[in-house]
Coordinates of N, CA and C and ligand atoms in Angstrom, one line a residue:
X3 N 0.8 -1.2 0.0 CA 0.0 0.0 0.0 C 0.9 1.3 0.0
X4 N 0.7 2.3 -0.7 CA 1.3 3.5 -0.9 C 0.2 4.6 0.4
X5 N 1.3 5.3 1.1 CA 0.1 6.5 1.6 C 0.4 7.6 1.4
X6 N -0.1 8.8 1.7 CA 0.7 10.4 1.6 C 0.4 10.4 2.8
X7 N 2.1 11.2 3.6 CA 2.3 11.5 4.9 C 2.6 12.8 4.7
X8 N 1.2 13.9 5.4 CA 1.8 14.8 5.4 C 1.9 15.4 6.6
X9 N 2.8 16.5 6.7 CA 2.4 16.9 8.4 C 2.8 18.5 7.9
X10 N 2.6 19.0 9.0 CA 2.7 21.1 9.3 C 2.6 21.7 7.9
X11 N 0.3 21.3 7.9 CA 0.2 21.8 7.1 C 0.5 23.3 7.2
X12 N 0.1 23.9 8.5 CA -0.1 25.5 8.9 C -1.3 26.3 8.5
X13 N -2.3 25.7 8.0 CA -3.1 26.5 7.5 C -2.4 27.3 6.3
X14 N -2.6 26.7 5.5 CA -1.8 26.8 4.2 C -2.3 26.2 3.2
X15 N -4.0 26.6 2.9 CA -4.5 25.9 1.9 C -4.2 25.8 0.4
X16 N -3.5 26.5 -0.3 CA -2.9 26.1 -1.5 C -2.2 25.4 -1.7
X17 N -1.1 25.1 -0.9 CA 0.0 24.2 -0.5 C -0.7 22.9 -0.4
X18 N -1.7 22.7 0.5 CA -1.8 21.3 0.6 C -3.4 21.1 -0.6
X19 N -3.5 21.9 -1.3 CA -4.5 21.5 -2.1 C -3.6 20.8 -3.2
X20 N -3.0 21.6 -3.4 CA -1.3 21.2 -4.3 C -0.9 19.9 -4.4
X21 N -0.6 19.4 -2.8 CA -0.2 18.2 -2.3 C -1.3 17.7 -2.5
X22 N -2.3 17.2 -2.5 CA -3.3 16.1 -2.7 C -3.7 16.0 -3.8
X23 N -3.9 17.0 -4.8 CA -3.7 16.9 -6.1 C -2.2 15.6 -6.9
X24 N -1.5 16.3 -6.3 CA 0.1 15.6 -6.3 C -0.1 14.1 -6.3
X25 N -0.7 14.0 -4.8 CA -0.9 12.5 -4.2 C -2.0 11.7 -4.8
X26 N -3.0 12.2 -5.5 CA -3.9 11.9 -6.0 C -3.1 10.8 -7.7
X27 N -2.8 12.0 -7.6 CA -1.7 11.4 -9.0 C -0.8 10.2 -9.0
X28 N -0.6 9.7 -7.4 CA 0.7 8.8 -6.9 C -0.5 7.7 -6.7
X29 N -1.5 7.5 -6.7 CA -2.4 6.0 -6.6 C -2.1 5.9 -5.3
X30 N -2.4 6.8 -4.4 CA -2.2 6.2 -3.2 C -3.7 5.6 -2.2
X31 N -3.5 5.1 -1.1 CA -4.9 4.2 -0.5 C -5.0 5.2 0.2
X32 N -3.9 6.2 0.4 CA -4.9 6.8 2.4 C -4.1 8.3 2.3
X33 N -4.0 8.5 3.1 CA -3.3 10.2 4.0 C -3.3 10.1 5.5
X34 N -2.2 10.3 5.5 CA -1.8 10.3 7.1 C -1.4 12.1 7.3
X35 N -1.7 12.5 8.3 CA -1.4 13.5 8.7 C -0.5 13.8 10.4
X36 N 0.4 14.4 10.1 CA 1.1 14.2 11.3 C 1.2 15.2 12.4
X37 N 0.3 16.3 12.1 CA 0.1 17.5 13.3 C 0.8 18.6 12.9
X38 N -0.1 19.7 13.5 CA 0.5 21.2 13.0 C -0.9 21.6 11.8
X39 N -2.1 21.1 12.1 CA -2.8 21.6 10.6 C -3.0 23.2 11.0
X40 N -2.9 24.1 12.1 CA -3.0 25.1 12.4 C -1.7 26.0 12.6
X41 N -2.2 27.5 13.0 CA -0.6 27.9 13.3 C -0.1 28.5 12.0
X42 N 0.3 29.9 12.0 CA 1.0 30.6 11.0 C 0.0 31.3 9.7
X43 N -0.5 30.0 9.5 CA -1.2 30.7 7.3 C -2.7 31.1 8.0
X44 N -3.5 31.5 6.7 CA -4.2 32.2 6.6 C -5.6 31.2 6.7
X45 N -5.9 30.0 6.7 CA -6.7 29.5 6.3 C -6.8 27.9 7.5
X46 N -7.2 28.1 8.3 CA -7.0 27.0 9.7 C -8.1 26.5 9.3
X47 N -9.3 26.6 9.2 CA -10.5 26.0 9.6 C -10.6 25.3 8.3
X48 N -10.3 26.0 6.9 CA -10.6 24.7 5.7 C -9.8 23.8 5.8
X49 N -8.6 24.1 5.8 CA -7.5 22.9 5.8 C -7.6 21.8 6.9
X50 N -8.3 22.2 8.0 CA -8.9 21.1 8.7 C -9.9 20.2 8.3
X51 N -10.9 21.2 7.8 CA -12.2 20.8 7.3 C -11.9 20.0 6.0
X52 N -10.6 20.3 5.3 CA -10.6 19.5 4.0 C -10.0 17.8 4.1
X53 N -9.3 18.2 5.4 CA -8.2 17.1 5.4 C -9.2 15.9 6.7
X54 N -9.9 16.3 7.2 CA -10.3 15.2 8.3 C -11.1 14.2 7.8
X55 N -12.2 14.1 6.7 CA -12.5 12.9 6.0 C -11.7 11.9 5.2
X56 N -10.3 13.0 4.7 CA -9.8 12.1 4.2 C -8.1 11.3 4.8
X57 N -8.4 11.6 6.2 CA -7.2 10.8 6.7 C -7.6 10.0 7.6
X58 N -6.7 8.5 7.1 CA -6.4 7.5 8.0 C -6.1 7.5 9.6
X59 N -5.2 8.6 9.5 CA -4.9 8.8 11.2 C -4.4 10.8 10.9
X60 N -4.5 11.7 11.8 CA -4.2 12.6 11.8 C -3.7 12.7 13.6
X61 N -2.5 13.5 14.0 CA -2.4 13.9 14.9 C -2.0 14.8 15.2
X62 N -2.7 15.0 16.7 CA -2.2 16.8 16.8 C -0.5 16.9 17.0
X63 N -0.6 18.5 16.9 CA 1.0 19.0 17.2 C 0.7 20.1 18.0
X64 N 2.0 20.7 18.2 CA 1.7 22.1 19.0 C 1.1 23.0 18.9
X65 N 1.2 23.2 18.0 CA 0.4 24.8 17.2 C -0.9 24.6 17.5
X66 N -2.0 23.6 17.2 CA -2.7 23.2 17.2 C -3.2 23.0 19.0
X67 N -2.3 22.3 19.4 CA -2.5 22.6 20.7 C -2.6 23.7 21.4
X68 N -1.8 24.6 21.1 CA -2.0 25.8 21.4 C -3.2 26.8 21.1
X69 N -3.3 26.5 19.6 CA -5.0 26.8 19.5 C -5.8 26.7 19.9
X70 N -5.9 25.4 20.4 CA -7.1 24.8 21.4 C -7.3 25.4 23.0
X71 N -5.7 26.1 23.2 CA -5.4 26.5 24.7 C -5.1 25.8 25.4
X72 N -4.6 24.5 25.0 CA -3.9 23.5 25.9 C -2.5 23.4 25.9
X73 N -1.8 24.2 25.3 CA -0.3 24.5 25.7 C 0.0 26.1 25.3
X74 N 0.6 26.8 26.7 CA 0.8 27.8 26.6 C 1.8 28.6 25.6
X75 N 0.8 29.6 24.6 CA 1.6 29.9 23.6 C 2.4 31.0 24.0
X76 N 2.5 31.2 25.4 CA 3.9 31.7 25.9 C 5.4 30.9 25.3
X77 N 5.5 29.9 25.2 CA 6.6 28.9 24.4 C 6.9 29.4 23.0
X78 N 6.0 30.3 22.7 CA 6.2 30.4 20.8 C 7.3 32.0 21.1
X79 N 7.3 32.1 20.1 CA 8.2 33.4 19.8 C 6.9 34.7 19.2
X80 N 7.5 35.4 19.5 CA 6.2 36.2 19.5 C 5.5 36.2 18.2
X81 N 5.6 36.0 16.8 CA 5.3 36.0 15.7 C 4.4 35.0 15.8
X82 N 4.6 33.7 16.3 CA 4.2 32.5 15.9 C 2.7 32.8 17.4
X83 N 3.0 33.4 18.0 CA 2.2 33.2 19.4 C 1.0 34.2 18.8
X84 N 1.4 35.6 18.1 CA 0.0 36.3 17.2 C -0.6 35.8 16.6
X85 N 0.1 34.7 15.5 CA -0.6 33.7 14.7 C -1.2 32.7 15.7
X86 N -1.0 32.2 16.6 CA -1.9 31.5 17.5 C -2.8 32.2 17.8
X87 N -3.0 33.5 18.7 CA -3.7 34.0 19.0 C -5.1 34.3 17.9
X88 N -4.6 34.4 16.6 CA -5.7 35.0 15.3 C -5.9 33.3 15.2
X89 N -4.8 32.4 15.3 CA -6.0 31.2 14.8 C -6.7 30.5 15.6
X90 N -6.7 31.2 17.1 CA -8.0 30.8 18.8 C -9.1 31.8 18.1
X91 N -9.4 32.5 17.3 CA -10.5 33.2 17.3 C -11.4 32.8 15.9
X92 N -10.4 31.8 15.2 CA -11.1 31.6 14.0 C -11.7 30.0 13.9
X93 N -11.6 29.4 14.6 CA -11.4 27.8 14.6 C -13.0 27.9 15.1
X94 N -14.0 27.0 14.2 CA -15.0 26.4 14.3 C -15.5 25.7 15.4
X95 N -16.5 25.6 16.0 CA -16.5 24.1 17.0 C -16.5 22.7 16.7
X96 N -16.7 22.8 15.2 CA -16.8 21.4 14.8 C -15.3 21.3 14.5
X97 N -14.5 21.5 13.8 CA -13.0 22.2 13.7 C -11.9 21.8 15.0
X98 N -12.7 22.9 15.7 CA -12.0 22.5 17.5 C -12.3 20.8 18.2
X99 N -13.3 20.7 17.9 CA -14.0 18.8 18.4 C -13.6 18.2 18.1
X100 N -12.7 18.2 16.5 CA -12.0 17.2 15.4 C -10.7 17.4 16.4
X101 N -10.1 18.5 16.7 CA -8.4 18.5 17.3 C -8.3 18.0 18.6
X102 N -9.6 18.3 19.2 CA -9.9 17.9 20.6 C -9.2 16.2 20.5
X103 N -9.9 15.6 19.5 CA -10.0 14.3 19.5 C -8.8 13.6 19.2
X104 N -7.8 14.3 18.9 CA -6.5 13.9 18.2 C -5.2 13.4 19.0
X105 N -4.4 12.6 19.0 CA -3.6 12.2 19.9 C -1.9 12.7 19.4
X106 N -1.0 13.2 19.8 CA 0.4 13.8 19.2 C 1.0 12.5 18.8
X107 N 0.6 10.9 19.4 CA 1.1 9.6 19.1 C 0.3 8.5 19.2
X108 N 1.1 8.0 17.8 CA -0.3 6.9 17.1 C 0.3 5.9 16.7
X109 N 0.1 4.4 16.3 CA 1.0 3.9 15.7 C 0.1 3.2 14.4
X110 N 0.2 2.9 12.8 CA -0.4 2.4 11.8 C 0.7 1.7 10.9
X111 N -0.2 0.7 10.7 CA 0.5 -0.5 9.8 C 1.6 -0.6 10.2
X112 N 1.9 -0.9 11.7 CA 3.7 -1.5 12.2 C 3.9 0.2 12.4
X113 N 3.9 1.3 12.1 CA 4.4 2.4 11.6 C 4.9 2.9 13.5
X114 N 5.4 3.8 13.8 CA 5.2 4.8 15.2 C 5.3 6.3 14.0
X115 N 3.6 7.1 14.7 CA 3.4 8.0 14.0 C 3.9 9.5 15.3
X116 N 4.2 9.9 15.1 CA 4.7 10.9 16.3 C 4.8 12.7 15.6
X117 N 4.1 13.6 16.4 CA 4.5 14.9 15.7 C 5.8 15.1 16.1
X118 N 6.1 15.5 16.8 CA 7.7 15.8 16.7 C 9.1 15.3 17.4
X119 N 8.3 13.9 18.5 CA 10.1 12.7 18.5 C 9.3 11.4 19.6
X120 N 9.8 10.6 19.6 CA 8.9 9.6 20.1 C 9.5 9.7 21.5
X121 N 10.3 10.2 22.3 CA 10.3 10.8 23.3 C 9.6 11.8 24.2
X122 N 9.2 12.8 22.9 CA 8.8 14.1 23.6 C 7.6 14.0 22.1
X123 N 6.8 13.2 22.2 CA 5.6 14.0 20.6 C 4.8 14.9 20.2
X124 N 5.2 15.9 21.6 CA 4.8 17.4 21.2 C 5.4 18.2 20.7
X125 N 7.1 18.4 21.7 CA 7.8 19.9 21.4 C 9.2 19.6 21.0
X126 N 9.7 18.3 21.2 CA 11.4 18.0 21.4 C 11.5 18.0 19.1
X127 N 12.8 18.9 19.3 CA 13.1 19.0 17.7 C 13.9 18.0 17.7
X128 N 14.0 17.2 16.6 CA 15.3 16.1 16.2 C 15.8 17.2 15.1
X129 N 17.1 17.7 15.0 CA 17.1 18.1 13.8 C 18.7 17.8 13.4
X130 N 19.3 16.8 14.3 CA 20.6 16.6 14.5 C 20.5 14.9 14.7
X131 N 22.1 13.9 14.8 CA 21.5 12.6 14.7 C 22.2 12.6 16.0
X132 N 22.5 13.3 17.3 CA 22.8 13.2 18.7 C 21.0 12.8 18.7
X133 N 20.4 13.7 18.2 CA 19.0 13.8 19.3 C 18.5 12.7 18.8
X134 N 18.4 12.0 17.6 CA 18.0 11.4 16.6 C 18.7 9.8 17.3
X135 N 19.6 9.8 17.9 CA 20.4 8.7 18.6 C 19.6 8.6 20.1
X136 N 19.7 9.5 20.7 CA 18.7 9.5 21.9 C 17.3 9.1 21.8
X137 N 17.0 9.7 20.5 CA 15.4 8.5 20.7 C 15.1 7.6 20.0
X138 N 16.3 6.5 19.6 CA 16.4 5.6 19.4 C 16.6 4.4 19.8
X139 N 17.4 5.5 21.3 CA 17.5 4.7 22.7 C 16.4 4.2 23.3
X140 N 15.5 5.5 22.9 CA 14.6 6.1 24.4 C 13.5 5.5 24.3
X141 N 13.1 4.7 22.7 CA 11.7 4.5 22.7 C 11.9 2.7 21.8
X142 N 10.7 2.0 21.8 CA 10.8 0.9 21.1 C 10.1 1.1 19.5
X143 N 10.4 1.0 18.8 CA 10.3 1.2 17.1 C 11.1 0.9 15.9
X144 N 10.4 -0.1 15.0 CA 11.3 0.0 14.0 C 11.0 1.2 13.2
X145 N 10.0 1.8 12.7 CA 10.2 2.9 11.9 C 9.5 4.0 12.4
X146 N 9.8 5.4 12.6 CA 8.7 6.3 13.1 C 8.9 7.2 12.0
X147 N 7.9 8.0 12.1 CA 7.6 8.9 10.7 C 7.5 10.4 11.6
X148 N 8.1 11.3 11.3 CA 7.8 12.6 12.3 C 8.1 13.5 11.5
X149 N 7.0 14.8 12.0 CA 7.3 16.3 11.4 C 8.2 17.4 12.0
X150 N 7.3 18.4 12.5 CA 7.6 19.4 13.4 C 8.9 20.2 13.0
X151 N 10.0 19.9 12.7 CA 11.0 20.6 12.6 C 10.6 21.3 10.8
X152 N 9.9 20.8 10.2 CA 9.9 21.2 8.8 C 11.1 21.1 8.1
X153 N 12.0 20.1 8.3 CA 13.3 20.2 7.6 C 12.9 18.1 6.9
X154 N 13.1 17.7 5.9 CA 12.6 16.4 5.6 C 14.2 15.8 5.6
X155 N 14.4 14.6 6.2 CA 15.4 13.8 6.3 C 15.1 12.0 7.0
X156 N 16.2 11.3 6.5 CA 16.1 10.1 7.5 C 17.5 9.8 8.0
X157 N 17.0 9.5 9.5 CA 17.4 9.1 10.1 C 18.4 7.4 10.5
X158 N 18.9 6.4 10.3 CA 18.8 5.2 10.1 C 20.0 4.5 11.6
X159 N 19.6 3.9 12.1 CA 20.5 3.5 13.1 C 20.9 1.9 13.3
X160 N 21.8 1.8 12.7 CA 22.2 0.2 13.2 C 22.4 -0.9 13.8
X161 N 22.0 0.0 14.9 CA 22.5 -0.8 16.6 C 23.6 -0.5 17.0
X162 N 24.6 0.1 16.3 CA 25.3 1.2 17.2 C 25.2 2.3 16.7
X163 N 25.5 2.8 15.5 CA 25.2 4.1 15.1 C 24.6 4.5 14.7
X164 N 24.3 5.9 14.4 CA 23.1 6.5 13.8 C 24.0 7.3 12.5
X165 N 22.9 7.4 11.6 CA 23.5 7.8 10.3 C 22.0 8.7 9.5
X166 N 22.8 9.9 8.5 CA 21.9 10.8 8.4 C 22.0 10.5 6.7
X167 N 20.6 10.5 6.3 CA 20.3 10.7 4.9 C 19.4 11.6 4.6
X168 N 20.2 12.9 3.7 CA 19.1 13.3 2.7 C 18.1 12.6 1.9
X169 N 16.9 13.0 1.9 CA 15.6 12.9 1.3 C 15.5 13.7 0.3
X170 N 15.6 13.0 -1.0 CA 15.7 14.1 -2.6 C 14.2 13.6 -3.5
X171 N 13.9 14.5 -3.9 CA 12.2 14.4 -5.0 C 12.9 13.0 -5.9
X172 N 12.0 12.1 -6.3 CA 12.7 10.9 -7.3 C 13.5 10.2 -7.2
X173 N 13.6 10.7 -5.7 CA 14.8 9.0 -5.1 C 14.4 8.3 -4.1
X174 N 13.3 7.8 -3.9 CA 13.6 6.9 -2.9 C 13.9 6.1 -2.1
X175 N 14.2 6.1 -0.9 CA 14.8 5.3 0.1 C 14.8 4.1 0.3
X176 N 15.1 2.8 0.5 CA 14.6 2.1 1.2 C 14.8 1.7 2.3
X177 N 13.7 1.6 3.3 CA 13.8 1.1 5.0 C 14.0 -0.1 4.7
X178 N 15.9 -0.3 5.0 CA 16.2 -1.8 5.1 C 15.8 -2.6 6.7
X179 N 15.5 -3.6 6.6 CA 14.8 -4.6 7.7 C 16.0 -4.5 8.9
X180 N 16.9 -4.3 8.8 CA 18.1 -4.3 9.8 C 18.7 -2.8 10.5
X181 N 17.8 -1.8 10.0 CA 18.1 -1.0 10.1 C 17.0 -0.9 11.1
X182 N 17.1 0.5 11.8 CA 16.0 1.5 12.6 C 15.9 2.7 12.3
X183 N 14.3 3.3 12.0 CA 14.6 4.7 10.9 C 13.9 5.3 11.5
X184 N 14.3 6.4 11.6 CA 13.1 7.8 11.6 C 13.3 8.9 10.6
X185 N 11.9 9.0 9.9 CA 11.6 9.8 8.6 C 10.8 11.3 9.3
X186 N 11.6 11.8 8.6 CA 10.8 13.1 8.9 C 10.1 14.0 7.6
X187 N 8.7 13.7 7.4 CA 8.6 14.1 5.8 C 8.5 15.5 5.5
X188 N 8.9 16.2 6.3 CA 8.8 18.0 5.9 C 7.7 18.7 6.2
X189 N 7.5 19.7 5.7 CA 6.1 20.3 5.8 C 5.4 20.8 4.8
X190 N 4.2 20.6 4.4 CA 3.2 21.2 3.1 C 3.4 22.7 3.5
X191 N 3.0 23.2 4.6 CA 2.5 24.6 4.5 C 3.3 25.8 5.1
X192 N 5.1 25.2 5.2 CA 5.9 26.0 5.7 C 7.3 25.5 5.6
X193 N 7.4 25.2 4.1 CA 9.4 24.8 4.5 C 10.1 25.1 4.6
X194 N 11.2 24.3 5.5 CA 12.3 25.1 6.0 C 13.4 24.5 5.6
X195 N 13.6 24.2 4.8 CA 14.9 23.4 4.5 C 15.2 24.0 3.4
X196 N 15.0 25.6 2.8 CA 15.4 26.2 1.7 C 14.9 26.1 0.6
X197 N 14.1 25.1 0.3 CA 13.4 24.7 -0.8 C 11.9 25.4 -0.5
X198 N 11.1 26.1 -1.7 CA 10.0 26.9 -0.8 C 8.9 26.1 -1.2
X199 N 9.0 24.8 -2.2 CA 8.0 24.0 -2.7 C 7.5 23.1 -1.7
X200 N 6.1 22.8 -1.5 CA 5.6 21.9 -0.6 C 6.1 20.6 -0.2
X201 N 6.5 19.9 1.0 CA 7.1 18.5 1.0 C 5.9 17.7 1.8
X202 N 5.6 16.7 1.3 CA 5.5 15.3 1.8 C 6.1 14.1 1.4
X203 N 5.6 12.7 1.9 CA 6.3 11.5 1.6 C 5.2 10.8 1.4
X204 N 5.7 9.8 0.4 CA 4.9 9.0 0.4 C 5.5 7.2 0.8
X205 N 5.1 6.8 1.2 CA 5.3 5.7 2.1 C 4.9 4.3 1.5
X206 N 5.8 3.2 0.9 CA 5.1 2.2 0.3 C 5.5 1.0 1.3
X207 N 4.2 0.5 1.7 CA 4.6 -0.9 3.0 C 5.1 -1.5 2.2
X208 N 4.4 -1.9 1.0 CA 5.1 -3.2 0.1 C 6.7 -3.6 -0.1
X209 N 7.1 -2.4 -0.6 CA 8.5 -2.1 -1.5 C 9.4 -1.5 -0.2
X210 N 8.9 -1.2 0.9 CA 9.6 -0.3 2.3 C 10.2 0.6 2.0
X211 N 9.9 1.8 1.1 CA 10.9 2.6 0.9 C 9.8 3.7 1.3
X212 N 10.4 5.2 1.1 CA 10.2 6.4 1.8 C 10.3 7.3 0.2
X213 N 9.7 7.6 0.0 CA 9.9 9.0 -1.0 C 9.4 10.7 -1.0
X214 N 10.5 11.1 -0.5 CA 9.9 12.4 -0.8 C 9.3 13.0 -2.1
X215 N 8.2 14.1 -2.0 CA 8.0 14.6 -3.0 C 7.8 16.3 -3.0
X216 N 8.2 17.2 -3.6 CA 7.7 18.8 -3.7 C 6.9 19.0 -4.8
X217 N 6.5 20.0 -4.3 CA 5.3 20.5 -4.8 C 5.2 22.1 -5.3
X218 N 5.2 22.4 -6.2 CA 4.6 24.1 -6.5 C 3.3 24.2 -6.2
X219 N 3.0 25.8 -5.6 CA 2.0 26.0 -4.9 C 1.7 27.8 -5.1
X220 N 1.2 28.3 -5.9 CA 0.7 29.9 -5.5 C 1.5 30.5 -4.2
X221 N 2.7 30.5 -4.0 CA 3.2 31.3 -2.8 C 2.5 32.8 -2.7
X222 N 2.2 33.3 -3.8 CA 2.1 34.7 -3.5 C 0.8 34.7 -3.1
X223 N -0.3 33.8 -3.6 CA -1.6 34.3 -3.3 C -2.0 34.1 -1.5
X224 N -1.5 33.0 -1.3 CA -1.2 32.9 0.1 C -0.5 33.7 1.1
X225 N 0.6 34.7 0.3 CA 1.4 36.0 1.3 C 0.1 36.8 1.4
X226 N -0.6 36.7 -0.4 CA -1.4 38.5 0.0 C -2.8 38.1 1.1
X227 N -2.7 36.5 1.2 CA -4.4 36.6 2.3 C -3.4 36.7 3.3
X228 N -2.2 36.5 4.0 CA -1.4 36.5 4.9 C -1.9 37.9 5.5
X229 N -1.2 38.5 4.5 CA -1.2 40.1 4.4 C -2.7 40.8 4.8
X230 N -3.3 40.3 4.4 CA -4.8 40.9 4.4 C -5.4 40.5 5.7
X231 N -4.7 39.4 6.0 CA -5.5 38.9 7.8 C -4.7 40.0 8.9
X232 N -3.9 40.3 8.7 CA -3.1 41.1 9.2 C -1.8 40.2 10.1
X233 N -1.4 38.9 9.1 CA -0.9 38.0 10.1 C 1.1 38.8 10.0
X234 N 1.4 38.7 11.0 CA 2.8 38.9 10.8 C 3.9 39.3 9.6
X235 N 4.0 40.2 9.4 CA 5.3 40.0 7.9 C 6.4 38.8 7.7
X236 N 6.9 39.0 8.7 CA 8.5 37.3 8.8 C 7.5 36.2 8.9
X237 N 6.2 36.4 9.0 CA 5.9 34.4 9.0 C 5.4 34.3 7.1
X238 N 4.5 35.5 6.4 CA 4.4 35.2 5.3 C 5.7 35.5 4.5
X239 N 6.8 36.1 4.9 CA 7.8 36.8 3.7 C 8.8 35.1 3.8
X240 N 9.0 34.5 4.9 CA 9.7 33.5 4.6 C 9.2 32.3 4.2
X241 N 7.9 32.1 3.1 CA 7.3 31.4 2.6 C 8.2 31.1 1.3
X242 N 8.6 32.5 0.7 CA 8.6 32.3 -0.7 C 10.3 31.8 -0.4
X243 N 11.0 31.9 1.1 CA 12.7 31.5 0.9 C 12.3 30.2 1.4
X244 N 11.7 29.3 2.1 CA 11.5 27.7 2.5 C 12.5 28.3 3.7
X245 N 12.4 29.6 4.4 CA 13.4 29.7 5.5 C 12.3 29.4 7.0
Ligands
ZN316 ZN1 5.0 23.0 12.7

């Protein structure tokens, strides 16, 4: 079975209309979503409303938590904490009931689904293979799939070491059986890994490999509703650098 894994969408509806269009095209069975559908873009309540029929498992992340008012968005930086703030006043009740329900860790098809480290699956970043080694240690899993940092890479550990692979569009991976991985598939609606096109993965159980994919997306139409909600300048201007 093939799936699309996506995670931090941000309310970023062209971006992940983009990605599903994309994934649509890849024959895949399902959609996983990995937390963060809120937070930052202009558009929280559709991109929830678009994505919750059609995923297998969705789970919360921070942002999202924070929207809800269950983690204090004193932790954010002030940019990200306004965008919190505008996206507590815009979120639906049906909207809010869907996030309510959502767990930061889940596990599907053998998988460990985690927003941001199977240690910590709310806030802890992996974005190094020290941290990436420690929760390797720290938790039981052959493969876990995680977002949150918005940077797409894998992780692979052999029972002594840990080793870092880039994730490139048209190469996929494969999760060898002797290995231990953690994939992190990027983000639809905010990348940071310098690339400004949308990232997810898509995941084949059959074949065990991992493939990233990007995506073009209307950047600009999404800065000017940015612009127009009155959300922050540094959260829409670093859309079009993937900073
Ligand atoms: Zn995020």
């Amino acid at each position: 079975m093939r799936y699309a894994v996506l995670s931090d969408v941000h309310a970023n509806l062209e971006a992940l209309e983009a990605v599903l269009q994309d994934a649509q095209q890849q024959a895949v069975a399902g959609f996983l979503c990995l937390g963060d559908f809120v937070g930052y873009g202009p558009d929280p309540d559709a991109c929830v409303e678009r994505l919750r029929c059609l995923l297998s498992v969705g789970l919360v992340g921070n942002h999202d938590l924070a929207a809800l008012g269950r983690l204090d968005a004193r932790r954010f930086n002030l940019f990200a904490r306004a965008a919190v703030e505008w996206t507590q006043a815009q979120l639906s009740g049906p909207v809010r009931a869907y996030l309510e329900r959502l767990q930061p860790r889940e596990t599907f098809e053998g998988f460990l689904l985690v927003h941001a480290s199977p240690r910590d699956p709310v806030e802890e970043y992996i974005l190094d293979w020290e941290t990436a080694e420690d929760n390797f240690r720290a938790a039981e899993f052959q493969v876990c799939l995680f977002g949150h940092t918005h940077v797409p890479v894998h992780f692979a550990h052999d029972g002594v070491r840990t080793h870092v692979f880039p994730l490139f569009p048209g190469a996929p991976r494969r999760l060898k059986p002797n290995f231990r991985h953690l994939v992190n598939v990027g983000s639809v609606g905010q990348p940071r890994d310098g690339d400004p096109r949308a990232a997810y993965v898509i995941v084949d159980t059959q074949a065990a490999t991992v493939e990233l994919r990007r995506v073009e997306y209307p950047i600009e139409a999404v800065q000017a509703k940015m612009q127009a909600r009155g959300l922050p300048r540094p959260l829409w201007e670093r859309l079009s650098e993937g900073r």
